[in-house]
């Protein structure tokens, strides 16, 4: 479980789980979300909310993980642009950490080659 600060003074925060981050990754919510200027503002947060709302209205919106992400994080009353920026930074660190872990692969010792 992670905690992100959602305002600059540090008085508000939201708890983020690995499942929330995995859902963000599965749906590619941050892909092309932020404009070329790199700023996360209220318009970017509104864009994310609209993208998620359209998913929820479609058939693919029946995913419980997506609903949990919305209720716990994206539509949380403390979520503002600053919080979204912190969420993006957390996601990047989480993604880098998961990509740097070595994958365990099994070998099929019983296989024969012709």
mmCIF file of N, CA and C in Angstrom:
data_model
loop_
_atom_site.group_PDB
_atom_site.id
_atom_site.type_symbol
_atom_site.label_atom_id
_atom_site.label_comp_id
_atom_site.label_asym_id
_atom_site.label_seq_id
_atom_site.Cartn_x
_atom_site.Cartn_y
_atom_site.Cartn_z
ATOM 1 N N UNK A 1 0.848 -1.168 0.000
ATOM 2 C CA UNK A 1 0.000 0.000 0.000
ATOM 3 C C UNK A 1 0.896 1.234 0.000
ATOM 4 N N UNK A 2 0.560 2.192 -0.825
ATOM 5 C CA UNK A 2 1.312 3.433 -0.947
ATOM 6 C C UNK A 2 0.399 4.577 -0.540
ATOM 7 N N UNK A 3 0.988 5.688 -0.195
ATOM 8 C CA UNK A 3 0.209 6.873 0.141
ATOM 9 C C UNK A 3 0.749 8.023 -0.685
ATOM 10 N N UNK A 4 -0.155 8.715 -1.401
ATOM 11 C CA UNK A 4 0.265 9.894 -2.150
ATOM 12 C C UNK A 4 -0.332 11.131 -1.501
ATOM 13 N N UNK A 5 0.417 12.190 -1.569
ATOM 14 C CA UNK A 5 -0.029 13.495 -1.080
ATOM 15 C C UNK A 5 -0.877 14.122 -2.181
ATOM 16 N N UNK A 6 -2.022 14.676 -1.841
ATOM 17 C CA UNK A 6 -2.900 15.226 -2.873
ATOM 18 C C UNK A 6 -2.984 16.746 -2.860
ATOM 19 N N UNK A 7 -2.323 17.375 -1.918
ATOM 20 C CA UNK A 7 -2.225 18.839 -1.961
ATOM 21 C C UNK A 7 -0.825 19.249 -1.539
ATOM 22 N N UNK A 8 -0.439 20.442 -1.885
ATOM 23 C CA UNK A 8 0.941 20.873 -1.643
ATOM 24 C C UNK A 8 1.269 21.031 -0.168
ATOM 25 N N UNK A 9 0.280 21.331 0.645
ATOM 26 C CA UNK A 9 0.564 21.512 2.069
ATOM 27 C C UNK A 9 0.717 20.185 2.806
ATOM 28 N N UNK A 10 0.298 19.083 2.173
ATOM 29 C CA UNK A 10 0.466 17.774 2.784
ATOM 30 C C UNK A 10 -0.610 17.379 3.761
ATOM 31 N N UNK A 11 -1.702 18.115 3.778
ATOM 32 C CA UNK A 11 -2.770 17.807 4.734
ATOM 33 C C UNK A 11 -3.754 16.759 4.214
ATOM 34 N N UNK A 12 -3.697 16.448 2.922
ATOM 35 C CA UNK A 12 -4.608 15.461 2.344
ATOM 36 C C UNK A 12 -3.809 14.405 1.586
ATOM 37 N N UNK A 13 -4.303 13.178 1.674
ATOM 38 C CA UNK A 13 -3.619 12.092 0.992
ATOM 39 C C UNK A 13 -4.621 11.003 0.603
ATOM 40 N N UNK A 14 -4.165 10.110 -0.262
ATOM 41 C CA UNK A 14 -4.969 8.975 -0.714
ATOM 42 C C UNK A 14 -4.072 7.747 -0.680
ATOM 43 N N UNK A 15 -4.623 6.620 -0.233
ATOM 44 C CA UNK A 15 -3.880 5.372 -0.243
ATOM 45 C C UNK A 15 -4.084 4.660 -1.573
ATOM 46 N N UNK A 16 -2.980 4.170 -2.131
ATOM 47 C CA UNK A 16 -2.972 3.514 -3.438
ATOM 48 C C UNK A 16 -2.444 2.099 -3.252
ATOM 49 N N UNK A 17 -3.139 1.128 -3.802
ATOM 50 C CA UNK A 17 -2.689 -0.263 -3.698
ATOM 51 C C UNK A 17 -1.999 -0.692 -4.995
ATOM 52 N N UNK A 18 -1.310 -1.818 -4.926
ATOM 53 C CA UNK A 18 -0.702 -2.389 -6.127
ATOM 54 C C UNK A 18 -1.775 -2.723 -7.159
ATOM 55 N N UNK A 19 -2.949 -3.125 -6.691
ATOM 56 C CA UNK A 19 -4.046 -3.444 -7.615
ATOM 57 C C UNK A 19 -4.504 -2.200 -8.369
ATOM 58 N N UNK A 20 -4.541 -1.063 -7.695
ATOM 59 C CA UNK A 20 -4.883 0.194 -8.373
ATOM 60 C C UNK A 20 -3.865 0.492 -9.472
ATOM 61 N N UNK A 21 -2.593 0.354 -9.136
ATOM 62 C CA UNK A 21 -1.538 0.633 -10.110
ATOM 63 C C UNK A 21 -1.583 -0.358 -11.267
ATOM 64 N N UNK A 22 -1.884 -1.611 -10.972
ATOM 65 C CA UNK A 22 -1.982 -2.610 -12.027
ATOM 66 C C UNK A 22 -3.162 -2.303 -12.953
ATOM 67 N N UNK A 23 -4.256 -1.821 -12.402
ATOM 68 C CA UNK A 23 -5.416 -1.445 -13.217
ATOM 69 C C UNK A 23 -5.073 -0.275 -14.127
ATOM 70 N N UNK A 24 -4.362 0.706 -13.602
ATOM 71 C CA UNK A 24 -3.907 1.838 -14.418
ATOM 72 C C UNK A 24 -3.048 1.326 -15.560
ATOM 73 N N UNK A 25 -2.169 0.385 -15.257
ATOM 74 C CA UNK A 25 -1.294 -0.182 -16.272
ATOM 75 C C UNK A 25 -2.087 -0.987 -17.304
ATOM 76 N N UNK A 26 -3.015 -1.801 -16.854
ATOM 77 C CA UNK A 26 -3.800 -2.648 -17.757
ATOM 78 C C UNK A 26 -4.629 -1.832 -18.747
ATOM 79 N N UNK A 27 -5.172 -0.726 -18.275
ATOM 80 C CA UNK A 27 -6.007 0.124 -19.131
ATOM 81 C C UNK A 27 -5.218 1.225 -19.832
ATOM 82 N N UNK A 28 -3.933 1.348 -19.540
ATOM 83 C CA UNK A 28 -3.059 2.360 -20.160
ATOM 84 C C UNK A 28 -3.616 3.778 -19.978
ATOM 85 N N UNK A 29 -4.093 4.069 -18.778
ATOM 86 C CA UNK A 29 -4.721 5.365 -18.528
ATOM 87 C C UNK A 29 -3.782 6.551 -18.691
ATOM 88 N N UNK A 30 -2.499 6.371 -18.450
ATOM 89 C CA UNK A 30 -1.577 7.499 -18.508
ATOM 90 C C UNK A 30 -0.924 7.660 -19.868
ATOM 91 N N UNK A 31 -1.199 6.754 -20.790
ATOM 92 C CA UNK A 31 -0.640 6.838 -22.133
ATOM 93 C C UNK A 31 -1.274 8.017 -22.865
ATOM 94 N N UNK A 32 -0.481 8.969 -23.289
ATOM 95 C CA UNK A 32 -0.930 10.171 -24.007
ATOM 96 C C UNK A 32 -1.901 11.030 -23.196
ATOM 97 N N UNK A 33 -1.876 10.909 -21.887
ATOM 98 C CA UNK A 33 -2.770 11.710 -21.048
ATOM 99 C C UNK A 33 -2.247 13.134 -20.877
ATOM 100 N N UNK A 34 -0.956 13.255 -20.646
ATOM 101 C CA UNK A 34 -0.362 14.554 -20.361
ATOM 102 C C UNK A 34 0.128 15.176 -21.663
ATOM 103 N N UNK A 35 -0.186 16.444 -21.865
ATOM 104 C CA UNK A 35 0.213 17.162 -23.073
ATOM 105 C C UNK A 35 1.729 17.317 -23.131
ATOM 106 N N UNK A 36 2.197 17.820 -24.248
ATOM 107 C CA UNK A 36 3.636 17.960 -24.471
ATOM 108 C C UNK A 36 4.289 18.947 -23.501
ATOM 109 N N UNK A 37 3.503 19.820 -22.879
ATOM 110 C CA UNK A 37 4.084 20.767 -21.930
ATOM 111 C C UNK A 37 4.468 20.083 -20.614
ATOM 112 N N UNK A 38 3.932 18.904 -20.354
ATOM 113 C CA UNK A 38 4.302 18.136 -19.173
ATOM 114 C C UNK A 38 3.596 18.537 -17.899
ATOM 115 N N UNK A 39 2.695 19.496 -17.982
ATOM 116 C CA UNK A 39 1.993 19.951 -16.782
ATOM 117 C C UNK A 39 0.752 19.106 -16.527
ATOM 118 N N UNK A 40 0.562 18.770 -15.258
ATOM 119 C CA UNK A 40 -0.664 18.096 -14.844
ATOM 120 C C UNK A 40 -1.521 19.154 -14.161
ATOM 121 N N UNK A 41 -2.636 19.488 -14.805
ATOM 122 C CA UNK A 41 -3.545 20.476 -14.240
ATOM 123 C C UNK A 41 -4.950 19.876 -14.166
ATOM 124 N N UNK A 42 -5.898 20.691 -13.776
ATOM 125 C CA UNK A 42 -7.272 20.200 -13.622
ATOM 126 C C UNK A 42 -7.854 19.684 -14.939
ATOM 127 N N UNK A 43 -7.423 20.250 -16.071
ATOM 128 C CA UNK A 43 -7.906 19.778 -17.368
ATOM 129 C C UNK A 43 -7.446 18.354 -17.645
ATOM 130 N N UNK A 44 -6.241 18.030 -17.223
ATOM 131 C CA UNK A 44 -5.724 16.672 -17.402
ATOM 132 C C UNK A 44 -6.518 15.705 -16.524
ATOM 133 N N UNK A 45 -6.811 16.109 -15.302
ATOM 134 C CA UNK A 45 -7.626 15.279 -14.407
ATOM 135 C C UNK A 45 -9.014 15.072 -14.986
ATOM 136 N N UNK A 46 -9.609 16.133 -15.522
ATOM 137 C CA UNK A 46 -10.930 16.009 -16.154
ATOM 138 C C UNK A 46 -10.889 15.085 -17.362
ATOM 139 N N UNK A 47 -9.816 15.153 -18.144
ATOM 140 C CA UNK A 47 -9.653 14.278 -19.307
ATOM 141 C C UNK A 47 -9.608 12.820 -18.867
ATOM 142 N N UNK A 48 -8.854 12.535 -17.798
ATOM 143 C CA UNK A 48 -8.774 11.174 -17.267
ATOM 144 C C UNK A 48 -10.145 10.698 -16.796
ATOM 145 N N UNK A 49 -10.855 11.565 -16.087
ATOM 146 C CA UNK A 49 -12.183 11.191 -15.596
ATOM 147 C C UNK A 49 -13.145 10.904 -16.748
ATOM 148 N N UNK A 50 -13.073 11.696 -17.809
ATOM 149 C CA UNK A 50 -13.937 11.454 -18.972
ATOM 150 C C UNK A 50 -13.585 10.142 -19.670
ATOM 151 N N UNK A 51 -12.292 9.847 -19.782
ATOM 152 C CA UNK A 51 -11.875 8.576 -20.384
ATOM 153 C C UNK A 51 -12.388 7.395 -19.570
ATOM 154 N N UNK A 52 -12.275 7.489 -18.259
ATOM 155 C CA UNK A 52 -12.737 6.404 -17.396
ATOM 156 C C UNK A 52 -14.256 6.301 -17.437
ATOM 157 N N UNK A 53 -14.937 7.435 -17.452
ATOM 158 C CA UNK A 53 -16.402 7.413 -17.504
ATOM 159 C C UNK A 53 -16.894 6.724 -18.767
ATOM 160 N N UNK A 54 -16.235 6.969 -19.897
ATOM 161 C CA UNK A 54 -16.655 6.310 -21.140
ATOM 162 C C UNK A 54 -16.417 4.806 -21.069
ATOM 163 N N UNK A 55 -15.350 4.383 -20.404
ATOM 164 C CA UNK A 55 -15.114 2.951 -20.206
ATOM 165 C C UNK A 55 -16.174 2.330 -19.314
ATOM 166 N N UNK A 56 -16.549 3.041 -18.271
ATOM 167 C CA UNK A 56 -17.558 2.524 -17.356
ATOM 168 C C UNK A 56 -18.909 2.366 -18.036
ATOM 169 N N UNK A 57 -19.203 3.239 -18.985
ATOM 170 C CA UNK A 57 -20.486 3.172 -19.690
ATOM 171 C C UNK A 57 -20.517 2.088 -20.750
ATOM 172 N N UNK A 58 -19.342 1.609 -21.151
ATOM 173 C CA UNK A 58 -19.283 0.553 -22.162
ATOM 174 C C UNK A 58 -19.338 -0.815 -21.483
ATOM 175 N N UNK A 59 -19.326 -1.838 -22.268
ATOM 176 C CA UNK A 59 -19.352 -3.203 -21.746
ATOM 177 C C UNK A 59 -18.112 -3.528 -20.936
ATOM 178 N N UNK A 60 -16.964 -2.988 -21.325
ATOM 179 C CA UNK A 60 -15.735 -3.290 -20.598
ATOM 180 C C UNK A 60 -15.717 -2.647 -19.215
ATOM 181 N N UNK A 61 -16.687 -1.798 -18.937
ATOM 182 C CA UNK A 61 -16.764 -1.137 -17.651
ATOM 183 C C UNK A 61 -17.318 -1.988 -16.535
ATOM 184 N N UNK A 62 -17.451 -3.270 -16.759
ATOM 185 C CA UNK A 62 -17.977 -4.169 -15.738
ATOM 186 C C UNK A 62 -16.871 -4.712 -14.839
ATOM 187 N N UNK A 63 -15.661 -4.228 -15.044
ATOM 188 C CA UNK A 63 -14.508 -4.679 -14.285
ATOM 189 C C UNK A 63 -14.546 -4.084 -12.877
ATOM 190 N N UNK A 64 -14.560 -4.948 -11.861
ATOM 191 C CA UNK A 64 -14.604 -4.495 -10.470
ATOM 192 C C UNK A 64 -13.362 -3.689 -10.104
ATOM 193 N N UNK A 65 -12.211 -4.067 -10.682
ATOM 194 C CA UNK A 65 -10.982 -3.333 -10.395
ATOM 195 C C UNK A 65 -11.079 -1.889 -10.871
ATOM 196 N N UNK A 66 -11.729 -1.686 -12.014
ATOM 197 C CA UNK A 66 -11.904 -0.340 -12.542
ATOM 198 C C UNK A 66 -12.814 0.477 -11.623
ATOM 199 N N UNK A 67 -13.872 -0.145 -11.165
ATOM 200 C CA UNK A 67 -14.771 0.542 -10.234
ATOM 201 C C UNK A 67 -14.055 0.894 -8.934
ATOM 202 N N UNK A 68 -13.240 -0.041 -8.430
ATOM 203 C CA UNK A 68 -12.478 0.230 -7.210
ATOM 204 C C UNK A 68 -11.511 1.390 -7.411
ATOM 205 N N UNK A 69 -10.842 1.420 -8.562
ATOM 206 C CA UNK A 69 -9.925 2.516 -8.863
ATOM 207 C C UNK A 69 -10.665 3.849 -8.861
ATOM 208 N N UNK A 70 -11.834 3.870 -9.454
ATOM 209 C CA UNK A 70 -12.623 5.110 -9.508
ATOM 210 C C UNK A 70 -13.027 5.571 -8.114
ATOM 211 N N UNK A 71 -13.601 4.653 -7.348
ATOM 212 C CA UNK A 71 -14.098 5.022 -6.023
ATOM 213 C C UNK A 71 -12.974 5.373 -5.054
ATOM 214 N N UNK A 72 -11.894 4.615 -5.095
ATOM 215 C CA UNK A 72 -10.824 4.790 -4.120
ATOM 216 C C UNK A 72 -9.828 5.879 -4.485
ATOM 217 N N UNK A 73 -9.669 6.165 -5.791
ATOM 218 C CA UNK A 73 -8.586 7.053 -6.204
ATOM 219 C C UNK A 73 -9.070 8.203 -7.090
ATOM 220 N N UNK A 74 -9.486 7.907 -8.310
ATOM 221 C CA UNK A 74 -9.735 8.942 -9.312
ATOM 222 C C UNK A 74 -10.854 9.897 -8.900
ATOM 223 N N UNK A 75 -11.968 9.362 -8.410
ATOM 224 C CA UNK A 75 -13.090 10.211 -8.011
ATOM 225 C C UNK A 75 -13.109 10.480 -6.507
ATOM 226 N N UNK A 76 -12.006 10.213 -5.834
ATOM 227 C CA UNK A 76 -11.888 10.498 -4.406
ATOM 228 C C UNK A 76 -12.001 12.007 -4.199
ATOM 229 N N UNK A 77 -12.639 12.406 -3.127
ATOM 230 C CA UNK A 77 -12.858 13.841 -2.898
ATOM 231 C C UNK A 77 -11.550 14.615 -2.729
ATOM 232 N N UNK A 78 -10.482 13.962 -2.334
ATOM 233 C CA UNK A 78 -9.192 14.636 -2.175
ATOM 234 C C UNK A 78 -8.384 14.711 -3.464
ATOM 235 N N UNK A 79 -8.809 14.014 -4.526
ATOM 236 C CA UNK A 79 -8.009 13.984 -5.758
ATOM 237 C C UNK A 79 -8.118 15.308 -6.496
ATOM 238 N N UNK A 80 -6.988 15.934 -6.646
ATOM 239 C CA UNK A 80 -6.858 17.180 -7.405
ATOM 240 C C UNK A 80 -5.698 17.004 -8.376
ATOM 241 N N UNK A 81 -5.371 18.025 -9.126
ATOM 242 C CA UNK A 81 -4.293 17.941 -10.112
ATOM 243 C C UNK A 81 -2.967 17.579 -9.452
ATOM 244 N N UNK A 82 -2.687 18.142 -8.291
ATOM 245 C CA UNK A 82 -1.442 17.823 -7.598
ATOM 246 C C UNK A 82 -1.397 16.336 -7.236
ATOM 247 N N UNK A 83 -2.513 15.806 -6.797
ATOM 248 C CA UNK A 83 -2.587 14.386 -6.463
ATOM 249 C C UNK A 83 -2.384 13.507 -7.683
ATOM 250 N N UNK A 84 -2.941 13.922 -8.814
ATOM 251 C CA UNK A 84 -2.751 13.157 -10.044
ATOM 252 C C UNK A 84 -1.286 13.160 -10.454
ATOM 253 N N UNK A 85 -0.614 14.291 -10.295
ATOM 254 C CA UNK A 85 0.812 14.361 -10.600
ATOM 255 C C UNK A 85 1.580 13.388 -9.710
ATOM 256 N N UNK A 86 1.236 13.330 -8.438
ATOM 257 C CA UNK A 86 1.901 12.404 -7.520
ATOM 258 C C UNK A 86 1.588 10.950 -7.876
ATOM 259 N N UNK A 87 0.363 10.702 -8.337
ATOM 260 C CA UNK A 87 -0.025 9.359 -8.759
ATOM 261 C C UNK A 87 0.767 8.933 -9.993
ATOM 262 N N UNK A 88 0.953 9.835 -10.926
ATOM 263 C CA UNK A 88 1.736 9.534 -12.129
ATOM 264 C C UNK A 88 3.179 9.210 -11.742
ATOM 265 N N UNK A 89 3.756 9.990 -10.837
ATOM 266 C CA UNK A 89 5.129 9.726 -10.389
ATOM 267 C C UNK A 89 5.234 8.386 -9.670
ATOM 268 N N UNK A 90 4.248 8.080 -8.823
ATOM 269 C CA UNK A 90 4.222 6.789 -8.148
ATOM 270 C C UNK A 90 4.115 5.656 -9.163
ATOM 271 N N UNK A 91 3.257 5.831 -10.162
ATOM 272 C CA UNK A 91 3.083 4.810 -11.187
ATOM 273 C C UNK A 91 4.386 4.568 -11.950
ATOM 274 N N UNK A 92 5.083 5.624 -12.304
ATOM 275 C CA UNK A 92 6.350 5.487 -13.031
ATOM 276 C C UNK A 92 7.360 4.708 -12.185
ATOM 277 N N UNK A 93 7.474 5.070 -10.912
ATOM 278 C CA UNK A 93 8.402 4.357 -10.018
ATOM 279 C C UNK A 93 7.990 2.898 -9.847
ATOM 280 N N UNK A 94 6.701 2.662 -9.694
ATOM 281 C CA UNK A 94 6.178 1.301 -9.540
ATOM 282 C C UNK A 94 6.452 0.475 -10.792
ATOM 283 N N UNK A 95 6.231 1.078 -11.941
ATOM 284 C CA UNK A 95 6.446 0.388 -13.215
ATOM 285 C C UNK A 95 7.932 0.079 -13.412
ATOM 286 N N UNK A 96 8.792 1.027 -13.112
ATOM 287 C CA UNK A 96 10.231 0.802 -13.236
ATOM 288 C C UNK A 96 10.706 -0.287 -12.286
ATOM 289 N N UNK A 97 10.177 -0.284 -11.079
ATOM 290 C CA UNK A 97 10.568 -1.287 -10.095
ATOM 291 C C UNK A 97 10.113 -2.676 -10.534
ATOM 292 N N UNK A 98 8.911 -2.778 -11.079
ATOM 293 C CA UNK A 98 8.395 -4.068 -11.538
ATOM 294 C C UNK A 98 9.122 -4.554 -12.774
ATOM 295 N N UNK A 99 9.548 -3.646 -13.636
ATOM 296 C CA UNK A 99 10.284 -4.038 -14.839
ATOM 297 C C UNK A 99 11.715 -4.433 -14.533
ATOM 298 N N UNK A 100 12.283 -3.939 -13.443
ATOM 299 C CA UNK A 100 13.670 -4.246 -13.121
ATOM 300 C C UNK A 100 13.821 -5.560 -12.371
ATOM 301 N N UNK A 101 12.720 -6.103 -11.839
ATOM 302 C CA UNK A 101 12.788 -7.381 -11.145
ATOM 303 C C UNK A 101 12.984 -8.496 -12.164
ATOM 304 N N UNK A 102 13.905 -9.392 -11.891
ATOM 305 C CA UNK A 102 14.125 -10.481 -12.847
ATOM 306 C C UNK A 102 12.920 -11.421 -12.887
ATOM 307 N N UNK A 103 12.567 -11.804 -14.087
ATOM 308 C CA UNK A 103 11.447 -12.722 -14.246
ATOM 309 C C UNK A 103 11.926 -14.137 -14.028
ATOM 310 N N UNK A 104 11.115 -14.930 -13.355
ATOM 311 C CA UNK A 104 11.427 -16.328 -13.121
ATOM 312 C C UNK A 104 10.798 -17.116 -14.253
ATOM 313 N N UNK A 105 11.641 -17.804 -14.982
ATOM 314 C CA UNK A 105 11.128 -18.615 -16.078
ATOM 315 C C UNK A 105 11.428 -20.065 -15.775
ATOM 316 N N UNK A 106 10.509 -20.917 -16.137
ATOM 317 C CA UNK A 106 10.730 -22.341 -15.920
ATOM 318 C C UNK A 106 11.167 -22.968 -17.217
ATOM 319 N N UNK A 107 12.012 -23.950 -17.097
ATOM 320 C CA UNK A 107 12.458 -24.673 -18.277
ATOM 321 C C UNK A 107 11.773 -26.020 -18.299
ATOM 322 N N UNK A 108 11.451 -26.455 -19.465
ATOM 323 C CA UNK A 108 10.783 -27.741 -19.625
ATOM 324 C C UNK A 108 11.868 -28.795 -19.814
ATOM 325 N N UNK A 109 12.258 -29.433 -18.710
ATOM 326 C CA UNK A 109 13.357 -30.387 -18.765
ATOM 327 C C UNK A 109 12.963 -31.688 -19.468
ATOM 328 N N UNK A 110 11.671 -31.958 -19.546
ATOM 329 C CA UNK A 110 11.228 -33.201 -20.154
ATOM 330 C C UNK A 110 11.072 -33.115 -21.659
ATOM 331 N N UNK A 111 11.307 -31.946 -22.228
ATOM 332 C CA UNK A 111 11.112 -31.783 -23.667
ATOM 333 C C UNK A 111 12.281 -32.383 -24.429
ATOM 334 N N UNK A 112 11.991 -32.958 -25.539
ATOM 335 C CA UNK A 112 13.023 -33.515 -26.398
ATOM 336 C C UNK A 112 12.994 -32.815 -27.717
ATOM 337 N N UNK A 113 14.118 -32.693 -28.354
ATOM 338 C CA UNK A 113 14.166 -32.057 -29.670
ATOM 339 C C UNK A 113 14.470 -33.109 -30.722
ATOM 340 N N UNK A 114 13.921 -32.941 -31.880
ATOM 341 C CA UNK A 114 14.132 -33.891 -32.988
ATOM 342 C C UNK A 114 15.168 -33.383 -33.935
#
